CSV table of C-alpha atoms in Angstrom, one decimal:
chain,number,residue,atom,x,y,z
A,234,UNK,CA,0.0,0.0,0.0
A,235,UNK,CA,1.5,3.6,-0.7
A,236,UNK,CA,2.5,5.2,2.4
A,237,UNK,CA,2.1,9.2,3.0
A,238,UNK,CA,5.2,10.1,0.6
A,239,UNK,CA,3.3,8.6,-2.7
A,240,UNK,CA,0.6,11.0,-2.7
A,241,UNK,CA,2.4,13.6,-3.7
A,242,UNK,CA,1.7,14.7,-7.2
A,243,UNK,CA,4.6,16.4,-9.2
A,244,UNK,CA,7.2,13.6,-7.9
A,245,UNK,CA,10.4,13.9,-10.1
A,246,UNK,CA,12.9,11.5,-10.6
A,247,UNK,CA,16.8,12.0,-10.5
A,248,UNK,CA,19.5,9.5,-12.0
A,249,UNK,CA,23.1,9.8,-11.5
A,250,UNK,CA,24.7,7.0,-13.9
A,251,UNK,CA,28.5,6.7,-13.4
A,252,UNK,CA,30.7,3.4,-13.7
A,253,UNK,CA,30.9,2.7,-10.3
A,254,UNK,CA,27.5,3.0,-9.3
A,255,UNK,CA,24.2,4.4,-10.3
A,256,UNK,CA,21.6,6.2,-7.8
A,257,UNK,CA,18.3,7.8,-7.9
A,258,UNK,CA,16.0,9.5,-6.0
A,259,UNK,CA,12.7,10.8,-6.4
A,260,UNK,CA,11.8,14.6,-5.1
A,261,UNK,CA,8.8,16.3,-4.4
A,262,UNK,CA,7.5,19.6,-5.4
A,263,UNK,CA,9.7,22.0,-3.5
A,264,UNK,CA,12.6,19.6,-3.2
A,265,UNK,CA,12.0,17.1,-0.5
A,266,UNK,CA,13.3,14.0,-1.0
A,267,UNK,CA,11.3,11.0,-0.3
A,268,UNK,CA,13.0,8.0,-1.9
A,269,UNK,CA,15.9,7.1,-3.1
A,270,UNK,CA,18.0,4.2,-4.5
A,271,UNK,CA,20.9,2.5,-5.7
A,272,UNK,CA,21.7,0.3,-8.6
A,273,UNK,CA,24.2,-1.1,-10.8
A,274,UNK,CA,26.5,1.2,-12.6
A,275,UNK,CA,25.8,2.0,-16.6
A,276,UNK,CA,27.5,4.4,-18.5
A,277,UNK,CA,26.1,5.8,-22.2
A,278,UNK,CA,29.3,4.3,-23.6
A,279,UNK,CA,27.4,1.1,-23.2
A,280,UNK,CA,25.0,2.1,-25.7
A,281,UNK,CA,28.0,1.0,-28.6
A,282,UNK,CA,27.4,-2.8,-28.1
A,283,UNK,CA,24.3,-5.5,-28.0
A,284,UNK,CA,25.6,-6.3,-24.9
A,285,UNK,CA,25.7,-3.3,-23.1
A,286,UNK,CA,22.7,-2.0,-24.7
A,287,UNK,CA,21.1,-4.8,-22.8
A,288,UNK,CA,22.4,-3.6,-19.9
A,289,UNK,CA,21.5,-0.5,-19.7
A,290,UNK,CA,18.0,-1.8,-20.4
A,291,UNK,CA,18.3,-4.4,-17.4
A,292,UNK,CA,19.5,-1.5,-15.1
A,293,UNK,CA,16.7,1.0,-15.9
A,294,UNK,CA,14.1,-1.9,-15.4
A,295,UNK,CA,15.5,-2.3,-11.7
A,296,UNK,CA,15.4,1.3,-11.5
A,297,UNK,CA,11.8,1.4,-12.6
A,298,UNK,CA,10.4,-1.2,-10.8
A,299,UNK,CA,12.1,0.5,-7.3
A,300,UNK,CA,10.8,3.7,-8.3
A,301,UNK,CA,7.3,2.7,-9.0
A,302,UNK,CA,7.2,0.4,-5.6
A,303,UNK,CA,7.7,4.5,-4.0
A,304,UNK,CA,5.4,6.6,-6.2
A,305,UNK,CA,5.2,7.4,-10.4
A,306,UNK,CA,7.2,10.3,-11.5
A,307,UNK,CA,5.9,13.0,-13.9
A,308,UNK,CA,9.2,13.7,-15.0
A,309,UNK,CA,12.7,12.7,-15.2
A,310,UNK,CA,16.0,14.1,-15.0
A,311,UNK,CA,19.0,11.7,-15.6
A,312,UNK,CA,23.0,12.2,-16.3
A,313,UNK,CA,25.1,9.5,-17.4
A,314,UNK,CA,28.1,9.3,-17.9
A,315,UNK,CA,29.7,9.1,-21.4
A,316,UNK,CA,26.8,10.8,-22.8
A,317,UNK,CA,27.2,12.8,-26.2
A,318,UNK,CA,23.7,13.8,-26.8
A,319,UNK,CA,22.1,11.2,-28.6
A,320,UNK,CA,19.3,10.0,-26.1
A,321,UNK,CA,16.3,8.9,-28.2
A,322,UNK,CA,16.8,5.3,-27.4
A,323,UNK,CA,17.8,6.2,-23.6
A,324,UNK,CA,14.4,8.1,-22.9
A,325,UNK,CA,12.2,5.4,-24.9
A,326,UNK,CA,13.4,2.8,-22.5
A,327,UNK,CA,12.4,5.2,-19.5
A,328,UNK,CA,9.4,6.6,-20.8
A,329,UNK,CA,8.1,2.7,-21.4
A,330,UNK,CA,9.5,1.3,-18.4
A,331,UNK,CA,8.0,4.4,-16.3
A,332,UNK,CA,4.6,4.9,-17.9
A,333,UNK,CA,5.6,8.6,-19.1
A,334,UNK,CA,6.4,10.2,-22.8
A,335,UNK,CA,9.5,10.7,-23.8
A,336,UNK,CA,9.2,14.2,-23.9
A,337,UNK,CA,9.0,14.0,-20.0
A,338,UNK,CA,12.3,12.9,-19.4
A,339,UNK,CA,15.7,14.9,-19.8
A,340,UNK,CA,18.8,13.2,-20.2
A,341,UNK,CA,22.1,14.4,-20.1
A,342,UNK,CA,25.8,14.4,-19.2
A,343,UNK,CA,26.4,13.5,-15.4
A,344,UNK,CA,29.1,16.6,-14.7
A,345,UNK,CA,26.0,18.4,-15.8
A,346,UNK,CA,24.0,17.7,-12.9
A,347,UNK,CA,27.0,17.7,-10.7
A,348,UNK,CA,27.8,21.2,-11.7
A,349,UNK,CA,24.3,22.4,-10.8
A,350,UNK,CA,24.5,20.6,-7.7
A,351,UNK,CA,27.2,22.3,-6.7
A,352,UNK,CA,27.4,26.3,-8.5
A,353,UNK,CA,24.3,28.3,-10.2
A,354,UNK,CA,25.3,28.9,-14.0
A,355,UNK,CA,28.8,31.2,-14.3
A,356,UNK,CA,29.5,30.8,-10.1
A,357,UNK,CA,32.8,28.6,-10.1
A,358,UNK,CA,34.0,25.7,-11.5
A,359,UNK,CA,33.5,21.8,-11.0
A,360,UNK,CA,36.0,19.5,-10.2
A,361,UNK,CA,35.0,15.7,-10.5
A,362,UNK,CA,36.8,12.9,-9.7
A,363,UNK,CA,35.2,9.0,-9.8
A,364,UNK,CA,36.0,6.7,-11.8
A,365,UNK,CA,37.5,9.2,-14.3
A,366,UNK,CA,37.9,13.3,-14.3
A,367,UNK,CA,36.5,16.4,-15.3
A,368,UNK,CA,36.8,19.9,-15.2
A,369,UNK,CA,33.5,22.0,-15.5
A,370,UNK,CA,32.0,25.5,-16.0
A,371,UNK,CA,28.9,26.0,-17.2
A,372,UNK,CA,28.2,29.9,-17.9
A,373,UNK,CA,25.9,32.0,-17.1
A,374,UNK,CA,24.5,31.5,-20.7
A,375,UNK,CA,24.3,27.7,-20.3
A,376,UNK,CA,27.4,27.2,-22.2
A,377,UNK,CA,29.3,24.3,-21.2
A,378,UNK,CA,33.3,24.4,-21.2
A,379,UNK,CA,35.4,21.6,-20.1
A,380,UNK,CA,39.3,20.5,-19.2
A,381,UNK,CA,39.8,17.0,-19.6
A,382,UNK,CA,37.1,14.0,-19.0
A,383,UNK,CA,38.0,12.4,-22.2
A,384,UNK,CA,38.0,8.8,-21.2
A,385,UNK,CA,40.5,6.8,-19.3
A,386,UNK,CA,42.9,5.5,-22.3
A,387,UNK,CA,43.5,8.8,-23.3
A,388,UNK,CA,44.1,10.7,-19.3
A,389,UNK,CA,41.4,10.6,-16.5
A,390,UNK,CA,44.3,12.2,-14.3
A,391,UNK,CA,43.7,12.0,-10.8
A,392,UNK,CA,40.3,9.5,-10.8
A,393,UNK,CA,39.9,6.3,-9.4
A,394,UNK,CA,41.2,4.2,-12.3
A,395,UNK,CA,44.0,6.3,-13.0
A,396,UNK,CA,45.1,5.6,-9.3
A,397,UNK,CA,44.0,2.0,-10.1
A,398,UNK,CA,46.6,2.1,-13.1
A,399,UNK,CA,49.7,3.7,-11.7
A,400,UNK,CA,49.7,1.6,-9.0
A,401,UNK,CA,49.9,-1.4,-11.1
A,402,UNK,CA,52.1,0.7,-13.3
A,403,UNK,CA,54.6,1.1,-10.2
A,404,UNK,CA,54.2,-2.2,-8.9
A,405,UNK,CA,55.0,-4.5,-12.2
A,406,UNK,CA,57.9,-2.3,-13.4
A,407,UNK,CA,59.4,-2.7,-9.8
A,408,UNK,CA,59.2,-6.4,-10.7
A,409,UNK,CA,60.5,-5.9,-14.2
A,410,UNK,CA,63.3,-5.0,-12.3
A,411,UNK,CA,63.7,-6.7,-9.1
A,412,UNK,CA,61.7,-9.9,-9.4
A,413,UNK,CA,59.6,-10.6,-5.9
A,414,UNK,CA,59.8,-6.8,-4.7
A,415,UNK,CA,56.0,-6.7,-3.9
A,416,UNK,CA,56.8,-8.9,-1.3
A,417,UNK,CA,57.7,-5.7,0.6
A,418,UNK,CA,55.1,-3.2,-0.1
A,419,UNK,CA,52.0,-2.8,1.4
A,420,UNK,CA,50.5,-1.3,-1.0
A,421,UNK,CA,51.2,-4.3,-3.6
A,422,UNK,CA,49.9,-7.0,-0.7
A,423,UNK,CA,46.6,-4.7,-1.0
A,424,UNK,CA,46.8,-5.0,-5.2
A,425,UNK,CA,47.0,-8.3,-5.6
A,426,UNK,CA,44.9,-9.8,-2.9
A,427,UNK,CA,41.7,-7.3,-5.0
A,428,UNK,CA,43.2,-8.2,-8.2
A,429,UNK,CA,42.9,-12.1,-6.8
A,430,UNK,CA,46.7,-13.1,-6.5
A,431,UNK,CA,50.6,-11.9,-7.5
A,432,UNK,CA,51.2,-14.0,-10.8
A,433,UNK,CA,50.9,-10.8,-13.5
A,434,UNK,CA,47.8,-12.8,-15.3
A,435,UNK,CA,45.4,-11.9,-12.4
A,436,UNK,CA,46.6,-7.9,-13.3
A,437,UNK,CA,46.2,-8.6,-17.1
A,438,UNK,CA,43.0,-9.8,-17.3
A,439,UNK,CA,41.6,-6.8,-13.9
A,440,UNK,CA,43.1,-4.0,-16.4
A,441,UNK,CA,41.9,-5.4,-19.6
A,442,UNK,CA,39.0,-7.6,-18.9
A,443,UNK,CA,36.8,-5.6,-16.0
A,444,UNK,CA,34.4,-2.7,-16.5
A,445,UNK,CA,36.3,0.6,-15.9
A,446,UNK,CA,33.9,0.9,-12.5
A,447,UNK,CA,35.7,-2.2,-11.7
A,448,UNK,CA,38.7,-1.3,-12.1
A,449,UNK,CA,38.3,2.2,-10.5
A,450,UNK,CA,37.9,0.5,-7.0
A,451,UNK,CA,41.0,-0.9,-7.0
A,452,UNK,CA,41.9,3.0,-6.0
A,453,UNK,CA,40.1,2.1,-2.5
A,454,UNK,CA,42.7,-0.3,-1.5
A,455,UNK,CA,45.5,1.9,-2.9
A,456,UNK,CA,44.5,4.4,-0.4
A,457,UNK,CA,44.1,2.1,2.4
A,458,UNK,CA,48.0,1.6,2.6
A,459,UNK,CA,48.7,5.2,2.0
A,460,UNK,CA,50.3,5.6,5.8
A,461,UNK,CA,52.4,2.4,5.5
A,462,UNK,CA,53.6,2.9,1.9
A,463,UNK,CA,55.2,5.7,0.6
A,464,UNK,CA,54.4,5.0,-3.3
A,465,UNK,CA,51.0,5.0,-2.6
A,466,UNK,CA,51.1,8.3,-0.7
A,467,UNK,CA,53.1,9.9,-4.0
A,468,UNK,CA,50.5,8.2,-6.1
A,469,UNK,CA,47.5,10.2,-4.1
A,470,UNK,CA,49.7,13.5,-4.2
A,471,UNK,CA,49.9,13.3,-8.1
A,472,UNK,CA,45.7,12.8,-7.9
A,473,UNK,CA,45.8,15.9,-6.4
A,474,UNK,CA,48.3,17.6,-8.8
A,475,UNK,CA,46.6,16.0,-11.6
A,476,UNK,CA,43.1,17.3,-10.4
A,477,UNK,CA,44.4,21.1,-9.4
A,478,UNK,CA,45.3,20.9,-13.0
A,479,UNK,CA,42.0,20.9,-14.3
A,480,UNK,CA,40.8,23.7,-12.5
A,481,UNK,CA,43.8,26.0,-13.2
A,482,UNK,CA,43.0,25.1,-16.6
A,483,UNK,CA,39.9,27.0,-16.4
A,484,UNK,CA,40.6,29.6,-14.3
A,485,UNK,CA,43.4,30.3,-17.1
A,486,UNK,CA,40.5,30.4,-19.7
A,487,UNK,CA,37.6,32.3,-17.8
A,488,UNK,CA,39.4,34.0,-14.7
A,489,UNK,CA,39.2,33.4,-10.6
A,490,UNK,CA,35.9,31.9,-9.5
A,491,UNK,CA,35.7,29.1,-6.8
A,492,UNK,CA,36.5,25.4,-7.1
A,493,UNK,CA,34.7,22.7,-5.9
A,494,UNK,CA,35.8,19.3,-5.9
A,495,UNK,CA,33.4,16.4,-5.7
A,496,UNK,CA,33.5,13.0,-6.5
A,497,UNK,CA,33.9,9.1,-4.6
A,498,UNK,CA,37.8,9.2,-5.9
A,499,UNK,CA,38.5,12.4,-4.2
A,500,UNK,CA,37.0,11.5,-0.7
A,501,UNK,CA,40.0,8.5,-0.4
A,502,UNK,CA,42.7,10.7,1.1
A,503,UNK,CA,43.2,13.5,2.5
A,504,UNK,CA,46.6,14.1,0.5
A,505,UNK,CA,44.3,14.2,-2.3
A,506,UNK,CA,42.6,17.2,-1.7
A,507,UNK,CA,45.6,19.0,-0.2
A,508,UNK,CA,47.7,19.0,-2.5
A,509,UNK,CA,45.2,20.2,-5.2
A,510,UNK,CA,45.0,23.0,-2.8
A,511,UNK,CA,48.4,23.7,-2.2
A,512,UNK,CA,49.0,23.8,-5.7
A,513,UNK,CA,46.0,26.6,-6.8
A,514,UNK,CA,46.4,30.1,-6.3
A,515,UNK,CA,46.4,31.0,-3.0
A,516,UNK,CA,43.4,33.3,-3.1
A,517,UNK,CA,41.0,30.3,-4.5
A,518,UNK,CA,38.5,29.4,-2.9
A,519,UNK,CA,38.2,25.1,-2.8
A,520,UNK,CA,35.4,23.1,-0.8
A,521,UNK,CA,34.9,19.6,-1.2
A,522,UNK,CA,31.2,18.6,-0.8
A,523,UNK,CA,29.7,15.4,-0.5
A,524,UNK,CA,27.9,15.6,-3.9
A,525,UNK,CA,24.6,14.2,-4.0
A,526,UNK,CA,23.9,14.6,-8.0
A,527,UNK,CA,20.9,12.0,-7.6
A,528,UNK,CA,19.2,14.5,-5.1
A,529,UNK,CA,19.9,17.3,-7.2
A,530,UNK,CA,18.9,15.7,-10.7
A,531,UNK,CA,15.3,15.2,-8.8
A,532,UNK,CA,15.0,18.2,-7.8
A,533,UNK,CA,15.6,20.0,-11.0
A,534,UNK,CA,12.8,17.1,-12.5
A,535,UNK,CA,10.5,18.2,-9.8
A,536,UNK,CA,10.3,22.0,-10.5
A,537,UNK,CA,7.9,23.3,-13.2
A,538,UNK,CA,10.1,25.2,-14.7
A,539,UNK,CA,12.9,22.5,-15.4
């Protein structure tokens, strides 16, 4: 039976896709949230294959079916990673699955609801850091401008699989050199028992056969040996140095505004963050908010005026 929460008409539903994870949540009218989920993590890029198309289907049908257990949305904001603007197919799945037309249902990049999250049009600049990494400003005519977030072959510096990758990077060409060396690092004890074991074809087939969400954890026990190893500390300092980059990036391009740094990736250290800072200008202004994009993309679903 619906309890208080589903009577309220003008529910919106928010999405935040990424390759880690995927959450929603569904807002009322004036921005309380009264549900909210997770679910497996999708990614547009998906969309390029049977087999990811199907699932990207199979994840919006758990979405749907969660969300309709709380209440039926009228509209639908969603931002997915990878996204490039072609989201016919995306929004017939959701409008079917959800009972609503297409035309009821906004999807776009995620950094764009993490900006708005975080900064009103032309206030400051977003920096993200999950899986991969981005640099955002959105103007104060809508116009988005970014620095990097171009996938993690070609950079991704400073997100969770780029930590993933140059602490495997460290580890095998310390063996290339001295044969058995992980035997005295912490942080390769912490690789190998996530990657499931020390012979190099367990590290072959994480870095080339798992989802880059996958891989992007491996950053979580990277971090975890940060006080006992010092090439996992220098690899979080370099995050930060990678990440400070983006945002002097833009503040190169479009002058001083603040910097906010968000993302899972960021949250592993502190090092992380401080040495982004200590490497801005000294007047910047840099918080580092526990993003809720999913609340936000509700919200924005919720108000009339979307």
């Amino acid at each position: 039976m619906p309890n208080s929460d589903q009577q309220h008409d003008g529910l919106g539903l928010g999405i935040d896709a990424g390759g880690t994870q995927t959450r929603w949540a569904l807002a009322a009218p004036g921005g309380r949230i009264v549900a909210e989920g997770v679910a497996p993590g999708l990614t547009a890029l998906q969309m390029g294959s049977a087999e990811g198309r199907d699932s990207v289907h199979a994840a919006f049908a758990g979405i749907a079916r969660a969300v309709l257990a709380q209440g039926r949305p009228l509209a639908v904001r969603a931002g997915l990673t990878g996204f490039g603007g072609d989201g016919e197919q995306l929004r017939q799945w959701l409008g079917s699955l959800l009972g609503l037309a297409p035309a009821a249902i906004i999807i776009s990049n995620d950094i764009d609801i993490a900006y708005l999250a975080s900064f009103k049009p032309g206030e400051g600049y977003l920096v993200y850091s999950g899986t991969g990494s981005i640099g955002a400003f959105i103007d104060d005519q809508g116009g988005f401008h970014r620095a990097g977030g171009r996938g993690v072959v070609l950079d991704d510096g400073g997100g969770g699989f780029w930590i993933a990758r140059e602490a495997l990077r460290h580890i095998w060409r310390l063996e290339d050199e001295r044969p058995g060396a992980w035997r005295d690092s912490p942080m390769a004890h912490a690789v190998f028992q996530h990657v499931g074991g020390a012979d190099w074809s367990f590290s072959r087939q994480f870095i080339y056969g798992r989802e880059r969400g996958e891989v992007g954890k491996l950053a979580i026990a990277v971090a975890a040996t940060a006080e006992r190893d010092p090439a996992a500390a220098a690899i979080l300092r370099e995050a930060g140095t990678e990440l400070a980059r983006l945002a002097l990036a833009l503040i190169g391009r479009f002058g001083p505004r603040p910097v906010a740094l968000a993302g899972r990736a960021a949250e592993l250290h502190p090092a992380i963050v401080e040495t982004m800072r200590a490497a801005l200008p000294p007047d910047t202004t840099l918080s580092q908010t526990g993003l809720r994009a999913h609340y936000a993309a509700a919200r924005l679903a919720a108000t009339p005026t979307r």
